[in-house]
Amino acid sequence: MMRTLRFLHLWVGLILGLPLLALGLSGTVLVLEPELRGLFTPSPTAAADTGAAAHSVAEVVAAATAAAPPGAKPANYAAPTEPGGTATVRFQAPRRAPPGDAGARPAGEARGPSPGGPGGAQRGPQGPGGGMPGISVHIDPVTLAVVRTPGLDATIGWFHRLHGNLLIQDRSGRDLVGYLGIVMSALGITGLVLWWPRPGQWRQAFIVRKAAKGARFHRELHGAAGIWGLVVFLVVSVTGVAIAFPQTIAAGVGSALPMAAQTQGFAVPKVTPLEGGEPAGVDEAVAIALAASPRPGLALRAASLPQSPDQAIRVVLAPHGGAMTSAITLMVDPWARQVVEVRDPSAQPAGNKVTGWMRPLHEGEGLGPVYRVLVALSGLLPLLFAITGTSMWWIKRQNRKAGAARAAAILQSAAE
């Protein structure tokens, strides 16, 4: 059994090393996305310097829409995460007309990136299975000035698509990522079995000895890094599978734990438009959500912008400076002007809490900065495993060749 596990562990790792490496490194980049944005995005100082009040959500969206490419439709508003920060409006990118087709397709049907518009609009992640709109515009909510982030959104968007669907713009890409997550989990478990030390060798199994050279050095580094990072590595891998196959995982969790039905993921429930009526705008929807919030002291974190008349408005509220794991989501019917669904993690059944933690655990949220750093480092483990695993295989292969050559030389010398 051990020989078979060793064979499978080696060759699965060698054959799938590149896509696993891509998932790991892109995951590290996305965990560090806030730091990258803080490093490359200038922070507006109008709010801090003047004390002026921020404009309404609708006014910020209107300013962003004026800076976006023609035909781009606003899809989501994200409030500043700190005083003096920028608000972000994400758009569904307008779909390019194919060669010879003079008519443009409706906004929101984009399959490929659309050119960035004037005033700092950048291409971002998009496409089926990508989970995010195609263009982001960053706005100072006090002055309504566009904050430019040249190339950053396009770069981050590329990493989102690489990590979410390996740049394959249909559901098969997301499924492939889910299967690779299963492979990564299996490599972690088989690695634990292969690492398991003999009696009396436990201490050595957790360290890399100074005297270790060649294949032994790579084997000890491979094992020590694997065992120290195994828990977080498995958590990130398993939660990645859950994100790729949410319905399957939810059904499995629901069979073991109590679970209430709710709209899955970022989807919003359908509502019934009122003929001759006027739906509530995003500002009114936010006010309705704040008034209906089951917990006091929450502030707006994000709001969706309906893409069709039969969509509810998703409003996300969270404590000032709090993690998204403590946020609650309220779905507002803009026609009836009432909340039709509340997702409060503290009031959900156990099954909903389990599934609700999948994405925060995968993205490094909710358990403090130390866990977030560990999640970022876990994305580097596939690179380390690829280097040390390939090195062990290559050195042993060369040693076998050298041994065979020596044996052949001895036999030839004896024959002479």
PDB file of C-alpha atoms in Angstrom, residues 236-376:
ATOM      1  CA  VAL A 236      -7.894  26.022   2.015  1.00  0.00           C
ATOM      2  CA  SER A 237      -8.122  23.030  -0.346  1.00  0.00           C
ATOM      3  CA  VAL A 238     -11.394  21.653   1.055  1.00  0.00           C
ATOM      4  CA  THR A 239     -13.072  25.067   1.204  1.00  0.00           C
ATOM      5  CA  GLY A 240     -11.964  25.668  -2.380  1.00  0.00           C
ATOM      6  CA  VAL A 241     -13.840  22.525  -3.386  1.00  0.00           C
ATOM      7  CA  ALA A 242     -16.895  23.802  -1.501  1.00  0.00           C
ATOM      8  CA  ILE A 243     -16.769  27.122  -3.366  1.00  0.00           C
ATOM      9  CA  ALA A 244     -16.480  25.343  -6.718  1.00  0.00           C
ATOM     10  CA  PHE A 245     -19.376  22.951  -5.982  1.00  0.00           C
ATOM     11  CA  PRO A 246     -21.652  24.925  -3.606  1.00  0.00           C
ATOM     12  CA  GLN A 247     -24.877  23.014  -4.288  1.00  0.00           C
ATOM     13  CA  THR A 248     -23.240  19.624  -3.804  1.00  0.00           C
ATOM     14  CA  ILE A 249     -21.525  20.660  -0.584  1.00  0.00           C
ATOM     15  CA  ALA A 250     -24.685  22.343   0.730  1.00  0.00           C
ATOM     16  CA  ALA A 251     -26.667  19.174   0.063  1.00  0.00           C
ATOM     17  CA  GLY A 252     -24.063  17.102   1.911  1.00  0.00           C
ATOM     18  CA  VAL A 253     -23.971  19.474   4.885  1.00  0.00           C
ATOM     19  CA  GLY A 254     -27.771  19.665   4.918  1.00  0.00           C
ATOM     20  CA  SER A 255     -28.018  15.892   5.199  1.00  0.00           C
ATOM     21  CA  ALA A 256     -26.051  15.975   8.439  1.00  0.00           C
ATOM     22  CA  LEU A 257     -26.963  19.345   9.988  1.00  0.00           C
ATOM     23  CA  PRO A 258     -30.117  21.479  10.145  1.00  0.00           C
ATOM     24  CA  MET A 259     -30.095  23.938   7.271  1.00  0.00           C
ATOM     25  CA  ALA A 260     -32.537  26.613   6.109  1.00  0.00           C
ATOM     26  CA  ALA A 261     -33.150  27.253   2.424  1.00  0.00           C
ATOM     27  CA  GLN A 262     -31.734  30.519   1.143  1.00  0.00           C
ATOM     28  CA  THR A 263     -30.486  32.118  -2.030  1.00  0.00           C
ATOM     29  CA  GLN A 264     -27.091  30.634  -2.796  1.00  0.00           C
ATOM     30  CA  GLY A 265     -23.870  32.623  -3.042  1.00  0.00           C
ATOM     31  CA  PHE A 266     -24.144  36.124  -4.472  1.00  0.00           C
ATOM     32  CA  ALA A 267     -27.454  35.419  -6.210  1.00  0.00           C
ATOM     33  CA  VAL A 268     -30.441  37.562  -5.267  1.00  0.00           C
ATOM     34  CA  PRO A 269     -34.064  36.400  -5.005  1.00  0.00           C
ATOM     35  CA  LYS A 270     -36.611  37.202  -7.689  1.00  0.00           C
ATOM     36  CA  VAL A 271     -39.266  39.849  -6.990  1.00  0.00           C
ATOM     37  CA  THR A 272     -42.484  40.813  -8.756  1.00  0.00           C
ATOM     38  CA  PRO A 273     -42.459  44.196 -10.536  1.00  0.00           C
ATOM     39  CA  LEU A 274     -45.568  46.337  -9.962  1.00  0.00           C
ATOM     40  CA  GLU A 275     -47.153  47.575 -13.153  1.00  0.00           C
ATOM     41  CA  GLY A 276     -47.166  51.365 -13.161  1.00  0.00           C
ATOM     42  CA  GLY A 277     -45.109  51.460  -9.966  1.00  0.00           C
ATOM     43  CA  GLU A 278     -41.714  53.025  -9.365  1.00  0.00           C
ATOM     44  CA  PRO A 279     -39.068  50.838  -7.683  1.00  0.00           C
ATOM     45  CA  ALA A 280     -36.975  52.103  -4.820  1.00  0.00           C
ATOM     46  CA  GLY A 281     -33.522  53.327  -5.706  1.00  0.00           C
ATOM     47  CA  VAL A 282     -30.361  52.024  -4.107  1.00  0.00           C
ATOM     48  CA  ASP A 283     -30.277  54.780  -1.464  1.00  0.00           C
ATOM     49  CA  GLU A 284     -33.837  54.029  -0.362  1.00  0.00           C
ATOM     50  CA  ALA A 285     -33.071  50.287  -0.340  1.00  0.00           C
ATOM     51  CA  VAL A 286     -30.045  50.898   1.902  1.00  0.00           C
ATOM     52  CA  ALA A 287     -32.202  52.967   4.272  1.00  0.00           C
ATOM     53  CA  ILE A 288     -34.809  50.175   4.389  1.00  0.00           C
ATOM     54  CA  ALA A 289     -32.082  47.608   5.166  1.00  0.00           C
ATOM     55  CA  LEU A 290     -30.537  49.759   7.914  1.00  0.00           C
ATOM     56  CA  ALA A 291     -33.951  50.264   9.522  1.00  0.00           C
ATOM     57  CA  ALA A 292     -34.664  46.512   9.408  1.00  0.00           C
ATOM     58  CA  SER A 293     -31.215  45.424  10.597  1.00  0.00           C
ATOM     59  CA  PRO A 294     -31.473  42.882  13.438  1.00  0.00           C
ATOM     60  CA  ARG A 295     -28.322  44.321  14.988  1.00  0.00           C
ATOM     61  CA  PRO A 296     -27.615  47.989  15.808  1.00  0.00           C
ATOM     62  CA  GLY A 297     -24.422  49.824  14.955  1.00  0.00           C
ATOM     63  CA  LEU A 298     -23.935  48.401  11.471  1.00  0.00           C
ATOM     64  CA  ALA A 299     -22.811  50.389   8.437  1.00  0.00           C
ATOM     65  CA  LEU A 300     -23.160  49.861   4.720  1.00  0.00           C
ATOM     66  CA  ARG A 301     -20.439  47.633   3.284  1.00  0.00           C
ATOM     67  CA  ALA A 302     -21.843  46.859  -0.185  1.00  0.00           C
ATOM     68  CA  ALA A 303     -24.999  46.949  -2.286  1.00  0.00           C
ATOM     69  CA  SER A 304     -25.975  45.284  -5.539  1.00  0.00           C
ATOM     70  CA  LEU A 305     -27.515  47.238  -8.387  1.00  0.00           C
ATOM     71  CA  PRO A 306     -30.333  45.294 -10.108  1.00  0.00           C
ATOM     72  CA  GLN A 307     -29.666  44.137 -13.662  1.00  0.00           C
ATOM     73  CA  SER A 308     -33.362  43.512 -14.340  1.00  0.00           C
ATOM     74  CA  PRO A 309     -36.683  44.699 -12.820  1.00  0.00           C
ATOM     75  CA  ASP A 310     -37.338  41.323 -11.153  1.00  0.00           C
ATOM     76  CA  GLN A 311     -34.178  41.349  -9.009  1.00  0.00           C
ATOM     77  CA  ALA A 312     -34.003  42.270  -5.344  1.00  0.00           C
ATOM     78  CA  ILE A 313     -31.311  44.632  -4.066  1.00  0.00           C
ATOM     79  CA  ARG A 314     -28.672  42.937  -1.908  1.00  0.00           C
ATOM     80  CA  VAL A 315     -27.459  45.163   0.946  1.00  0.00           C
ATOM     81  CA  VAL A 316     -24.494  44.055   3.060  1.00  0.00           C
ATOM     82  CA  LEU A 317     -24.066  45.608   6.515  1.00  0.00           C
ATOM     83  CA  ALA A 318     -21.134  45.142   8.883  1.00  0.00           C
ATOM     84  CA  PRO A 319     -19.669  46.767  12.001  1.00  0.00           C
ATOM     85  CA  HIS A 320     -17.269  49.645  11.370  1.00  0.00           C
ATOM     86  CA  GLY A 321     -13.884  48.035  10.736  1.00  0.00           C
ATOM     87  CA  GLY A 322     -15.328  44.557  11.294  1.00  0.00           C
ATOM     88  CA  ALA A 323     -14.571  41.460   9.236  1.00  0.00           C
ATOM     89  CA  MET A 324     -17.005  40.270   6.603  1.00  0.00           C
ATOM     90  CA  THR A 325     -17.664  37.162   8.693  1.00  0.00           C
ATOM     91  CA  SER A 326     -19.659  39.401  11.066  1.00  0.00           C
ATOM     92  CA  ALA A 327     -21.627  41.006   8.212  1.00  0.00           C
ATOM     93  CA  ILE A 328     -25.305  40.444   7.593  1.00  0.00           C
ATOM     94  CA  THR A 329     -27.013  40.517   4.196  1.00  0.00           C
ATOM     95  CA  LEU A 330     -30.525  41.818   3.633  1.00  0.00           C
ATOM     96  CA  MET A 331     -32.434  41.328   0.384  1.00  0.00           C
ATOM     97  CA  VAL A 332     -34.725  44.279  -0.317  1.00  0.00           C
ATOM     98  CA  ASP A 333     -37.710  44.092  -2.676  1.00  0.00           C
ATOM     99  CA  PRO A 334     -37.534  47.530  -4.385  1.00  0.00           C
ATOM    100  CA  TRP A 335     -41.193  47.336  -5.490  1.00  0.00           C
ATOM    101  CA  ALA A 336     -42.729  46.304  -2.160  1.00  0.00           C
ATOM    102  CA  ARG A 337     -40.089  48.350  -0.305  1.00  0.00           C
ATOM    103  CA  GLN A 338     -39.490  45.666   2.284  1.00  0.00           C
ATOM    104  CA  VAL A 339     -36.822  43.148   3.291  1.00  0.00           C
ATOM    105  CA  VAL A 340     -37.625  39.701   1.883  1.00  0.00           C
ATOM    106  CA  GLU A 341     -34.632  37.766   3.211  1.00  0.00           C
ATOM    107  CA  VAL A 342     -32.081  38.238   5.984  1.00  0.00           C
ATOM    108  CA  ARG A 343     -28.831  36.342   6.227  1.00  0.00           C
ATOM    109  CA  ASP A 344     -27.505  36.829   9.745  1.00  0.00           C
ATOM    110  CA  PRO A 345     -24.717  34.328  10.522  1.00  0.00           C
ATOM    111  CA  SER A 346     -25.450  34.508  14.251  1.00  0.00           C
ATOM    112  CA  ALA A 347     -29.096  33.475  13.715  1.00  0.00           C
ATOM    113  CA  GLN A 348     -28.637  30.797  11.084  1.00  0.00           C
ATOM    114  CA  PRO A 349     -28.952  27.027  11.613  1.00  0.00           C
ATOM    115  CA  ALA A 350     -25.724  25.083  12.047  1.00  0.00           C
ATOM    116  CA  GLY A 351     -25.612  23.932   8.414  1.00  0.00           C
ATOM    117  CA  ASN A 352     -25.854  27.480   7.077  1.00  0.00           C
ATOM    118  CA  LYS A 353     -23.094  28.580   9.433  1.00  0.00           C
ATOM    119  CA  VAL A 354     -20.836  25.811   8.159  1.00  0.00           C
ATOM    120  CA  THR A 355     -21.392  26.671   4.499  1.00  0.00           C
ATOM    121  CA  GLY A 356     -21.179  30.394   5.288  1.00  0.00           C
ATOM    122  CA  TRP A 357     -17.667  29.952   6.670  1.00  0.00           C
ATOM    123  CA  MET A 358     -16.308  28.254   3.536  1.00  0.00           C
ATOM    124  CA  ARG A 359     -15.392  31.411   1.638  1.00  0.00           C
ATOM    125  CA  PRO A 360     -13.983  33.384   4.634  1.00  0.00           C
ATOM    126  CA  LEU A 361     -11.799  30.414   5.600  1.00  0.00           C
ATOM    127  CA  HIS A 362     -10.619  30.043   2.000  1.00  0.00           C
ATOM    128  CA  GLU A 363      -9.832  33.748   1.638  1.00  0.00           C
ATOM    129  CA  GLY A 364      -8.177  34.175   5.040  1.00  0.00           C
ATOM    130  CA  GLU A 365     -10.915  36.194   6.737  1.00  0.00           C
ATOM    131  CA  GLY A 366     -12.486  35.980  10.133  1.00  0.00           C
ATOM    132  CA  LEU A 367      -9.733  34.434  12.250  1.00  0.00           C
ATOM    133  CA  GLY A 368      -7.360  37.359  12.568  1.00  0.00           C
ATOM    134  CA  PRO A 369      -4.149  38.465  10.846  1.00  0.00           C
ATOM    135  CA  VAL A 370      -2.133  35.386  11.817  1.00  0.00           C
ATOM    136  CA  TYR A 371      -4.525  33.048  10.028  1.00  0.00           C
ATOM    137  CA  ARG A 372      -4.562  35.355   7.011  1.00  0.00           C
ATOM    138  CA  VAL A 373      -0.775  35.228   6.811  1.00  0.00           C
ATOM    139  CA  LEU A 374      -0.884  31.431   7.088  1.00  0.00           C
ATOM    140  CA  VAL A 375      -3.400  31.247   4.230  1.00  0.00           C
ATOM    141  CA  ALA A 376      -1.136  33.443   2.096  1.00  0.00           C
TER     142      ALA A 376
END
